[in-house]
GROMACS .gro file of C-alpha atoms in nm:
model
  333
    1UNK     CA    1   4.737   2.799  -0.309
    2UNK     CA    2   4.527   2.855   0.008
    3UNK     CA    3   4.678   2.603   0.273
    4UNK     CA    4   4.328   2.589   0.425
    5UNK     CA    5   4.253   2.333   0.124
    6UNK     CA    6   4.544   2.143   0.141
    7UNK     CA    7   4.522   1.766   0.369
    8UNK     CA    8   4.793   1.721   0.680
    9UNK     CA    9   4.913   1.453   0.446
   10UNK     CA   10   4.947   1.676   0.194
   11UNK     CA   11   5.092   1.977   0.437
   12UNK     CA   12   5.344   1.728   0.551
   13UNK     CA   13   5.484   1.663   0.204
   14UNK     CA   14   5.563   2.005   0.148
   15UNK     CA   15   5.697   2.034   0.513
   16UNK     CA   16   5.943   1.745   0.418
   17UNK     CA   17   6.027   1.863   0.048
   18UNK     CA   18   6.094   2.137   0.239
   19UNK     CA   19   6.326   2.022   0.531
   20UNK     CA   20   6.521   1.846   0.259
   21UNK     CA   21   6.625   1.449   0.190
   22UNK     CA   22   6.837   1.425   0.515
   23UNK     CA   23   6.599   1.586   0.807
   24UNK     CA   24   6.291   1.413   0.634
   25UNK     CA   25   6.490   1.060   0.659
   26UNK     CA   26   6.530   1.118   1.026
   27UNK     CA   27   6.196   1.205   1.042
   28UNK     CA   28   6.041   0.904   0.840
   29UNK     CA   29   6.226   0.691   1.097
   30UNK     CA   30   6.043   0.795   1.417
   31UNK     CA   31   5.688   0.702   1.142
   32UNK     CA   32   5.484   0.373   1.130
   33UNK     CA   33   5.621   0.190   0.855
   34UNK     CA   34   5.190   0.274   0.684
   35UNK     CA   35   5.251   0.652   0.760
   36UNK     CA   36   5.637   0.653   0.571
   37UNK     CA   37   5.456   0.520   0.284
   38UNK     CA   38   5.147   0.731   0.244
   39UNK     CA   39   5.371   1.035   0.276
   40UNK     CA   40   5.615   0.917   0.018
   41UNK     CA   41   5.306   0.825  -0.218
   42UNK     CA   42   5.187   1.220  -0.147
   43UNK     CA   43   5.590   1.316  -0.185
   44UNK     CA   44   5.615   1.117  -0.521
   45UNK     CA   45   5.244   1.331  -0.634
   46UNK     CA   46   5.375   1.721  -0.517
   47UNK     CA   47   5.511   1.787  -0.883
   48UNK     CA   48   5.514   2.162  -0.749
   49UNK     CA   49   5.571   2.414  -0.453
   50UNK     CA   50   5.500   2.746  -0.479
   51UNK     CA   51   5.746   3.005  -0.251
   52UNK     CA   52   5.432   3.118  -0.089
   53UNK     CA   53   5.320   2.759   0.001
   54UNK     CA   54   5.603   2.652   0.096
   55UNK     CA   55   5.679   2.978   0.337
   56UNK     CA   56   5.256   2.920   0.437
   57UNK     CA   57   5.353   2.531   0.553
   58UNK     CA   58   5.626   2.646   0.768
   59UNK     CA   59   5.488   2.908   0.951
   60UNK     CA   60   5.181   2.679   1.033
   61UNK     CA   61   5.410   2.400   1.158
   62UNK     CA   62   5.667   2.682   1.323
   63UNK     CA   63   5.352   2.831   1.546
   64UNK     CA   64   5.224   2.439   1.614
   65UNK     CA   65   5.541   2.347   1.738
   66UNK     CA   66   5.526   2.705   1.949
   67UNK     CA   67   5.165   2.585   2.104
   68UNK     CA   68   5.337   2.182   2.184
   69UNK     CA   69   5.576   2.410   2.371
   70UNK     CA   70   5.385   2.658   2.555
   71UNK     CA   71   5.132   2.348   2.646
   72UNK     CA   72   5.462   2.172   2.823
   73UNK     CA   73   5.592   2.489   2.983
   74UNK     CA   74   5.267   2.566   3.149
   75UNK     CA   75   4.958   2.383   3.067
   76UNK     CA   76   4.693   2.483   2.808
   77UNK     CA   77   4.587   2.816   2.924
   78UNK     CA   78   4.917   2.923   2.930
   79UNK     CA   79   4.990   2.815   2.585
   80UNK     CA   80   4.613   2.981   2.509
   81UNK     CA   81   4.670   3.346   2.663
   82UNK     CA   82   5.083   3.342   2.454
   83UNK     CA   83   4.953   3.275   2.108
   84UNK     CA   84   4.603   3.509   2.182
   85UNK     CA   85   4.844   3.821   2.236
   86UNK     CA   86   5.088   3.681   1.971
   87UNK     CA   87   4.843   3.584   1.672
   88UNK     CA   88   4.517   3.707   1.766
   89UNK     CA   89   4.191   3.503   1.878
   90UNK     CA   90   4.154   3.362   1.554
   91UNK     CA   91   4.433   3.275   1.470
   92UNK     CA   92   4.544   3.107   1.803
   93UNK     CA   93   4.242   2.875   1.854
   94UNK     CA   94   4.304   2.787   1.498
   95UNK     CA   95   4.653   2.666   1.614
   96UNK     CA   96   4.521   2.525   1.941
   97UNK     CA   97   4.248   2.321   1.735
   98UNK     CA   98   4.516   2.114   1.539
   99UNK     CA   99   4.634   1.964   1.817
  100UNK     CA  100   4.278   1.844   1.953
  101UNK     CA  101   4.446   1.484   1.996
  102UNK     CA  102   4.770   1.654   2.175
  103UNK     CA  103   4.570   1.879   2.394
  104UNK     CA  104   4.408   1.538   2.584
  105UNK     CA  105   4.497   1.678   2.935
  106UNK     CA  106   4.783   1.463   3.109
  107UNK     CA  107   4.662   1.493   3.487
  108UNK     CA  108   4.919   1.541   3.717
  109UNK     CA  109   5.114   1.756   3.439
  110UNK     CA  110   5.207   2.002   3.718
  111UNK     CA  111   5.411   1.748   3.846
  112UNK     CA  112   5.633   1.730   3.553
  113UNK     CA  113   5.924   1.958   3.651
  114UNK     CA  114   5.889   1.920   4.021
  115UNK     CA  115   6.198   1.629   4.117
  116UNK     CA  116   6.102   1.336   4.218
  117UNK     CA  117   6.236   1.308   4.612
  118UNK     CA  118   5.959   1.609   4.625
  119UNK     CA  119   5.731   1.413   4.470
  120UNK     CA  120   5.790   1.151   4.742
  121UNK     CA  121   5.766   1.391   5.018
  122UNK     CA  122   5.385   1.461   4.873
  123UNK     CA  123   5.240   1.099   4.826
  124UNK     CA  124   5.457   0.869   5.039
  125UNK     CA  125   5.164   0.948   5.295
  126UNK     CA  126   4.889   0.795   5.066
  127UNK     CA  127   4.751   0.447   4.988
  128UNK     CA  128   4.940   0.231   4.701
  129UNK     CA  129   4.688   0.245   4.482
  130UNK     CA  130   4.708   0.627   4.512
  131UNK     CA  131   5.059   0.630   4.458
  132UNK     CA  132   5.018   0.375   4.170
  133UNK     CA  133   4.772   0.639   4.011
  134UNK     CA  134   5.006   0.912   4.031
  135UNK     CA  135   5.290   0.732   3.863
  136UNK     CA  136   5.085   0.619   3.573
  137UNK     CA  137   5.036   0.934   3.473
  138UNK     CA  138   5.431   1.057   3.521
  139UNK     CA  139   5.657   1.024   3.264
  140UNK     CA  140   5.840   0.671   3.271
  141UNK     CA  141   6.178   0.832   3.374
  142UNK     CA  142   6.017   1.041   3.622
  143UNK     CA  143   5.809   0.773   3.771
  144UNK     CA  144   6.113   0.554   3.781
  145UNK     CA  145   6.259   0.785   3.975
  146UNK     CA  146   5.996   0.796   4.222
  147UNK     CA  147   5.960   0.443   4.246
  148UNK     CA  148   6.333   0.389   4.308
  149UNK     CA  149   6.311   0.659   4.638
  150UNK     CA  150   6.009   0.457   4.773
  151UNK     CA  151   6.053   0.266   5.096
  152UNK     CA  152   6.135  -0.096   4.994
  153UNK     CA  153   5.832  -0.212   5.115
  154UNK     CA  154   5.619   0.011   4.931
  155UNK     CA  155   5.754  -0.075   4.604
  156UNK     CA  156   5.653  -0.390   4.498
  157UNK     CA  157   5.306  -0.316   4.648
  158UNK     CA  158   5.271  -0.004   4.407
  159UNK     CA  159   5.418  -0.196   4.084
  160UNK     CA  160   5.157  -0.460   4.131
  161UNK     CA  161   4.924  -0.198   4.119
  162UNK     CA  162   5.009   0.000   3.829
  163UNK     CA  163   5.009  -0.365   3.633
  164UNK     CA  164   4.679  -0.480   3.735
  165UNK     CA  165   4.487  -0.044   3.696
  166UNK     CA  166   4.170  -0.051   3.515
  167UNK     CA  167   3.975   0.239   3.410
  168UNK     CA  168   3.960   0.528   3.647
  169UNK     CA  169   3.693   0.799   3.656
  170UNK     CA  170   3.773   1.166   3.575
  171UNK     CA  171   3.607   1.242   3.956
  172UNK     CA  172   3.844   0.994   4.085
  173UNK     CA  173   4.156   1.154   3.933
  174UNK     CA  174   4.019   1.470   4.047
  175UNK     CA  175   4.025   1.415   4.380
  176UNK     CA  176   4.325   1.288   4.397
  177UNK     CA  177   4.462   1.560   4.203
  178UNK     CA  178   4.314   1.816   4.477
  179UNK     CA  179   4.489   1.605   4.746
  180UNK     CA  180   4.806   1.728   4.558
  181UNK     CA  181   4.661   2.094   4.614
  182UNK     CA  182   4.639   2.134   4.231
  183UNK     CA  183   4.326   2.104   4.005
  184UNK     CA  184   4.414   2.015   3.619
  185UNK     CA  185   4.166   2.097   3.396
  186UNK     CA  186   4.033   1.807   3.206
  187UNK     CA  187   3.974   1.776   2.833
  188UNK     CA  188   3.923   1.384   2.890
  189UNK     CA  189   3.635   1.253   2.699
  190UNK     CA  190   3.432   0.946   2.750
  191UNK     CA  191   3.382   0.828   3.109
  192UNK     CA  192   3.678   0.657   3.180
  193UNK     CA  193   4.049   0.732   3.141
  194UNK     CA  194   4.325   0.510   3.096
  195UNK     CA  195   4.625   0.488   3.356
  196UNK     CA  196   4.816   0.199   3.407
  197UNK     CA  197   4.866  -0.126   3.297
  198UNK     CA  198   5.160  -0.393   3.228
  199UNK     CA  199   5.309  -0.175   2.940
  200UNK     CA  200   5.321   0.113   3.136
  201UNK     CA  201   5.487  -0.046   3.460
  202UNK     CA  202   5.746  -0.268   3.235
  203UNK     CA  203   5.862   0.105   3.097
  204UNK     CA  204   5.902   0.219   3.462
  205UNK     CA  205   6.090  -0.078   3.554
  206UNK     CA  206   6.281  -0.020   3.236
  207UNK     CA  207   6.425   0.301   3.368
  208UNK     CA  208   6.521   0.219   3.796
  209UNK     CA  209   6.796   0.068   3.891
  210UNK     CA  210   6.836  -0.242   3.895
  211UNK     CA  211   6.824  -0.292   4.266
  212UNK     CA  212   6.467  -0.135   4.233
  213UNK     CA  213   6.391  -0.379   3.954
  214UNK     CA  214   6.469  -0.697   4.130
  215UNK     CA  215   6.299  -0.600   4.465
  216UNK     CA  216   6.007  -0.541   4.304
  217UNK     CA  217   6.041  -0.871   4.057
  218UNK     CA  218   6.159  -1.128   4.385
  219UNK     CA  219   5.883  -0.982   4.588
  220UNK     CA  220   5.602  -0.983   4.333
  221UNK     CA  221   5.750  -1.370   4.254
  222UNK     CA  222   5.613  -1.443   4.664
  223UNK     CA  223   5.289  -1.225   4.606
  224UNK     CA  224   5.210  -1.281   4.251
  225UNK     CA  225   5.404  -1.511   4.060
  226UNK     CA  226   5.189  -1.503   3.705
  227UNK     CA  227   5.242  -1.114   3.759
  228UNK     CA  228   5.613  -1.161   3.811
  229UNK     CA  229   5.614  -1.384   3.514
  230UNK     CA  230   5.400  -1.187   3.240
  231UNK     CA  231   5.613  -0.849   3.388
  232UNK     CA  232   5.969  -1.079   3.289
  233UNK     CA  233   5.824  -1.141   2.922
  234UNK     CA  234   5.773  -0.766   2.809
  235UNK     CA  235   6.079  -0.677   2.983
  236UNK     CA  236   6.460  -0.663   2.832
  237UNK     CA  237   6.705  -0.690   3.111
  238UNK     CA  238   7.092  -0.715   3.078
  239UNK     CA  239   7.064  -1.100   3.129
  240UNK     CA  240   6.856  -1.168   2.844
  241UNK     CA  241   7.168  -0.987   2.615
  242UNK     CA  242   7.189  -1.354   2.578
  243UNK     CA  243   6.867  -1.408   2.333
  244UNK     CA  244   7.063  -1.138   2.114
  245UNK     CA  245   7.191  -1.281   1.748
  246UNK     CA  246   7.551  -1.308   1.664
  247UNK     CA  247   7.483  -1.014   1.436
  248UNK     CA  248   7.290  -0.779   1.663
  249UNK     CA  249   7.559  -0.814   1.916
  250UNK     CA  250   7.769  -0.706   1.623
  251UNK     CA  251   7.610  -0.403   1.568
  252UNK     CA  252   7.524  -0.317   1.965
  253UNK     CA  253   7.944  -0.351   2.017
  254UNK     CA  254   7.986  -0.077   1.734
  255UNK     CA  255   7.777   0.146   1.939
  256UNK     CA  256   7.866   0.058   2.304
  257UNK     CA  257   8.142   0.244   2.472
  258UNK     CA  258   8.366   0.037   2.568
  259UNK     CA  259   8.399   0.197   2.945
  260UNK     CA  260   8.052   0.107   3.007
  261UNK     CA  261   8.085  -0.246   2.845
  262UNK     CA  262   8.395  -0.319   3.081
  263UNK     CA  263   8.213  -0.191   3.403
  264UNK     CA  264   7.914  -0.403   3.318
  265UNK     CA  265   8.085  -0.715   3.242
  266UNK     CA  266   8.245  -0.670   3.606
  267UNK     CA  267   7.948  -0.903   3.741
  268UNK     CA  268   7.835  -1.024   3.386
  269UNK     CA  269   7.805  -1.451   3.371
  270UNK     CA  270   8.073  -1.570   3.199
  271UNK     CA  271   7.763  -1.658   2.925
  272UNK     CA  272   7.760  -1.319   2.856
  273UNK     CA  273   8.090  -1.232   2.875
  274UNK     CA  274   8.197  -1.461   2.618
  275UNK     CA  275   7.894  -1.415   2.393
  276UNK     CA  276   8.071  -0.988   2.400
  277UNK     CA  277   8.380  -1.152   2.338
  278UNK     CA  278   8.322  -1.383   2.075
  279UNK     CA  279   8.148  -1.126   1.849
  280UNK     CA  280   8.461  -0.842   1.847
  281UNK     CA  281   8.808  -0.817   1.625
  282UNK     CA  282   9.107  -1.012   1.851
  283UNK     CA  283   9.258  -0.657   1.896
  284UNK     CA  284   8.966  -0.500   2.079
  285UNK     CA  285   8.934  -0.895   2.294
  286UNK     CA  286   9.235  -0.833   2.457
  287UNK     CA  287   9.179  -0.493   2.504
  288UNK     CA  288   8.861  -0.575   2.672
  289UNK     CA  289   9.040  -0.853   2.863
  290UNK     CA  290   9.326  -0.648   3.052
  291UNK     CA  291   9.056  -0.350   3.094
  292UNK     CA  292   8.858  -0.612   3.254
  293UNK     CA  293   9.208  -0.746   3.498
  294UNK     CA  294   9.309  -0.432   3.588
  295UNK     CA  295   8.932  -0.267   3.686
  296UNK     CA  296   8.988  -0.399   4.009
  297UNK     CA  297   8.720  -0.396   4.283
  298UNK     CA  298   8.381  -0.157   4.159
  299UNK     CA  299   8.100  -0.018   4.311
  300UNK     CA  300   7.790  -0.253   4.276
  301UNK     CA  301   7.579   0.063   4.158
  302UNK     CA  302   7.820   0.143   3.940
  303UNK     CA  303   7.826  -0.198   3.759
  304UNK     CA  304   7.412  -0.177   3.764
  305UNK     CA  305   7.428   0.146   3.630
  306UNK     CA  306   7.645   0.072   3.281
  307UNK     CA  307   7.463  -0.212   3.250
  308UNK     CA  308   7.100  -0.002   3.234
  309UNK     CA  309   7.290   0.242   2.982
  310UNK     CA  310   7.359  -0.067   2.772
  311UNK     CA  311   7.026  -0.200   2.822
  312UNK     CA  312   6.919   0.145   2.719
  313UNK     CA  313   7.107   0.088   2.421
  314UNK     CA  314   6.958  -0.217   2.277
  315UNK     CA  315   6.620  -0.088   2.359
  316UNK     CA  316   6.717   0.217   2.105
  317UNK     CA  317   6.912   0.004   1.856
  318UNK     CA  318   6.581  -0.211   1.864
  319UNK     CA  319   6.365   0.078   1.794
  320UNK     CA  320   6.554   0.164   1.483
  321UNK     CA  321   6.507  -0.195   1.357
  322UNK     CA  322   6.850  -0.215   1.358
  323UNK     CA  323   6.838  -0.550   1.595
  324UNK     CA  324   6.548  -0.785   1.709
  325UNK     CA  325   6.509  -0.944   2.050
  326UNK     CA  326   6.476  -1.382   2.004
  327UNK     CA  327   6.302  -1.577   2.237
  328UNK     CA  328   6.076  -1.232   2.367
  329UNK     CA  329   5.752  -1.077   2.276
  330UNK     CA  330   5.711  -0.879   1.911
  331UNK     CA  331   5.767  -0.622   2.101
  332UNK     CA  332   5.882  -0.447   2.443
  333UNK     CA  333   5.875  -0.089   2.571
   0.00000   0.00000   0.00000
């Protein structure tokens, strides 16, 4: 069978008959629940697989996965010039042509490996709303990390600003791209690209610390209060543990080291701290109870700190539909 005739949906059926029942379960659960079930519909259809299809499938997805890498390494030239000496002009842009959707350029890419104090050192100088620009286009844990090395006073200023980014022309990045002495080569269509927003500042926020996060709340509650507000609803913060379910909390102690639960129940309200408690065997209560005696005075950043890698937690365990947040949005990032 010539794999040239075959659909992606039906390419990734084989892929996943392929991979066998355990590597395609961890795939399906990263899928839209519409996706999981058009595959298994084309799974449940594939009564055979021919060696050579099969081997035909794999090397296709093997040199796709190559180009996803070569694109991060070093941009798509890079990736372009690798797989032309590798597989041949043909062959590559055939490669480079399946991931049309993937190969939307992500300005400021060149930024991506460069760590984020350095980043600082090249836009503390601008504007906010340059800075805000920049950021949007980082990834979240990067531009977390830039955020949280901004002066204090900057940093509400440039949150408010990623929230409330419209549109942006292509020239507009540009320029601001050349202020960074690099020039990205842009694959954009359409006359405006997206950057910014609430969604993408409430994932920033999700990732600083949590001094970071409640400078830039208290002073946005002065400046903008209905931003401060629709920022708090999209957001999960170790407070609202509290809107958690009997059950979830169930499930988020059996993955929750208990060092990091004891160091973030340190400054925990005692609303919290008996909601943990309530929800565990007697045996691990008291062990959680004279860990919690004996810890003894803690850094503050410390505390902050296992609190964000719980908050991390429920974020993930929420991802996996294995818990649901009460009282918040359908969703949160």
């Amino acid at each position: 069978m010539d794999i040239r005739n075959l659909t992606g949906r039906e390419k990734t059926a084989i892929l996943l008959i392929t991979l066998g029942r355990e590597k395609a379960a961890n795939i399906f659960k990263h899928l839209k629940d519409e996706e999981v079930e058009s595959i298994v519909l084309e799974i449940a259809n594939t009564q055979r697989v021919t060696p050579d299809t099969r081997d035909s499938v794999l090397e296709e997805f093997y040199q796709i996965c190559l180009a996803q890498q070569y694109i991060s390494q070093g941009g798509i030239d890079f990736a372009k010039d690798i797989l032309i000496k590798a597989l041949g002009e043909e062959r590559a842009y055939s490669v480079l042509s399946k991931l049309t959707v993937n190969l939307q350029v992500r300005h400021f890419d060149f930024l991506a490996k460069i760590d984020a104090n350095q980043i600082v050192n090249f836009i503390s100088s601008e504007g906010a709303w340059t800075i805000a620009l920049v950021l949007s286009y980082l990834r979240p844990q990067q531009a977390a990390d830039v955020l949280s090395n901004l002066p204090t006073e900057v940093q509400a200023d440039v949150a408010r600003r990623i929230a409330t980014m419209e549109g942006t022309t292509p020239d507009v990045i540009k320029d601001v791209e050349r202020l960074l002495e690099k020039k990205v080569s842009s694959l954009a269509t359409g006359d405006f690209a997206q950057a910014g927003g609430l969604d993408t500042l409430v994932e920033i926020l999700g990732r600083v610390d949590r001094t970071t996060e409640r400078q830039v709340l208290e002073t946005l509650d002065t400046d903008d209060a209905y931003l401060a507000e629709e920022i708090r609803k999209k957001m999960f913060t170790f407070e609202d543990i509290i809107k958690l379910q009997p059950a979830h909390i169930q499930v988020l102690m059996g993955s929750v080291q208990q060092s990091d639960l004891v160091v973030a129940l340190k400054s925990a309200s005692e609303e919290i701290k008996a909601l943990f408690l309530r929800n565990v065997s007697a045996r691990r209560r008291a062990d959680i109870e004279q860990e919690l005696e004996y810890l003894g005075p803690t850094k503050k950043s410390d505390v902050e700190a296992a609190q964000q890698v719980i908050v991390a937690l429920v974020r993930r365990l929420q991802q996996d539909k294995k818990i649901e947040i009460v009282g918040n949005s359908d969703e949160f990032v």
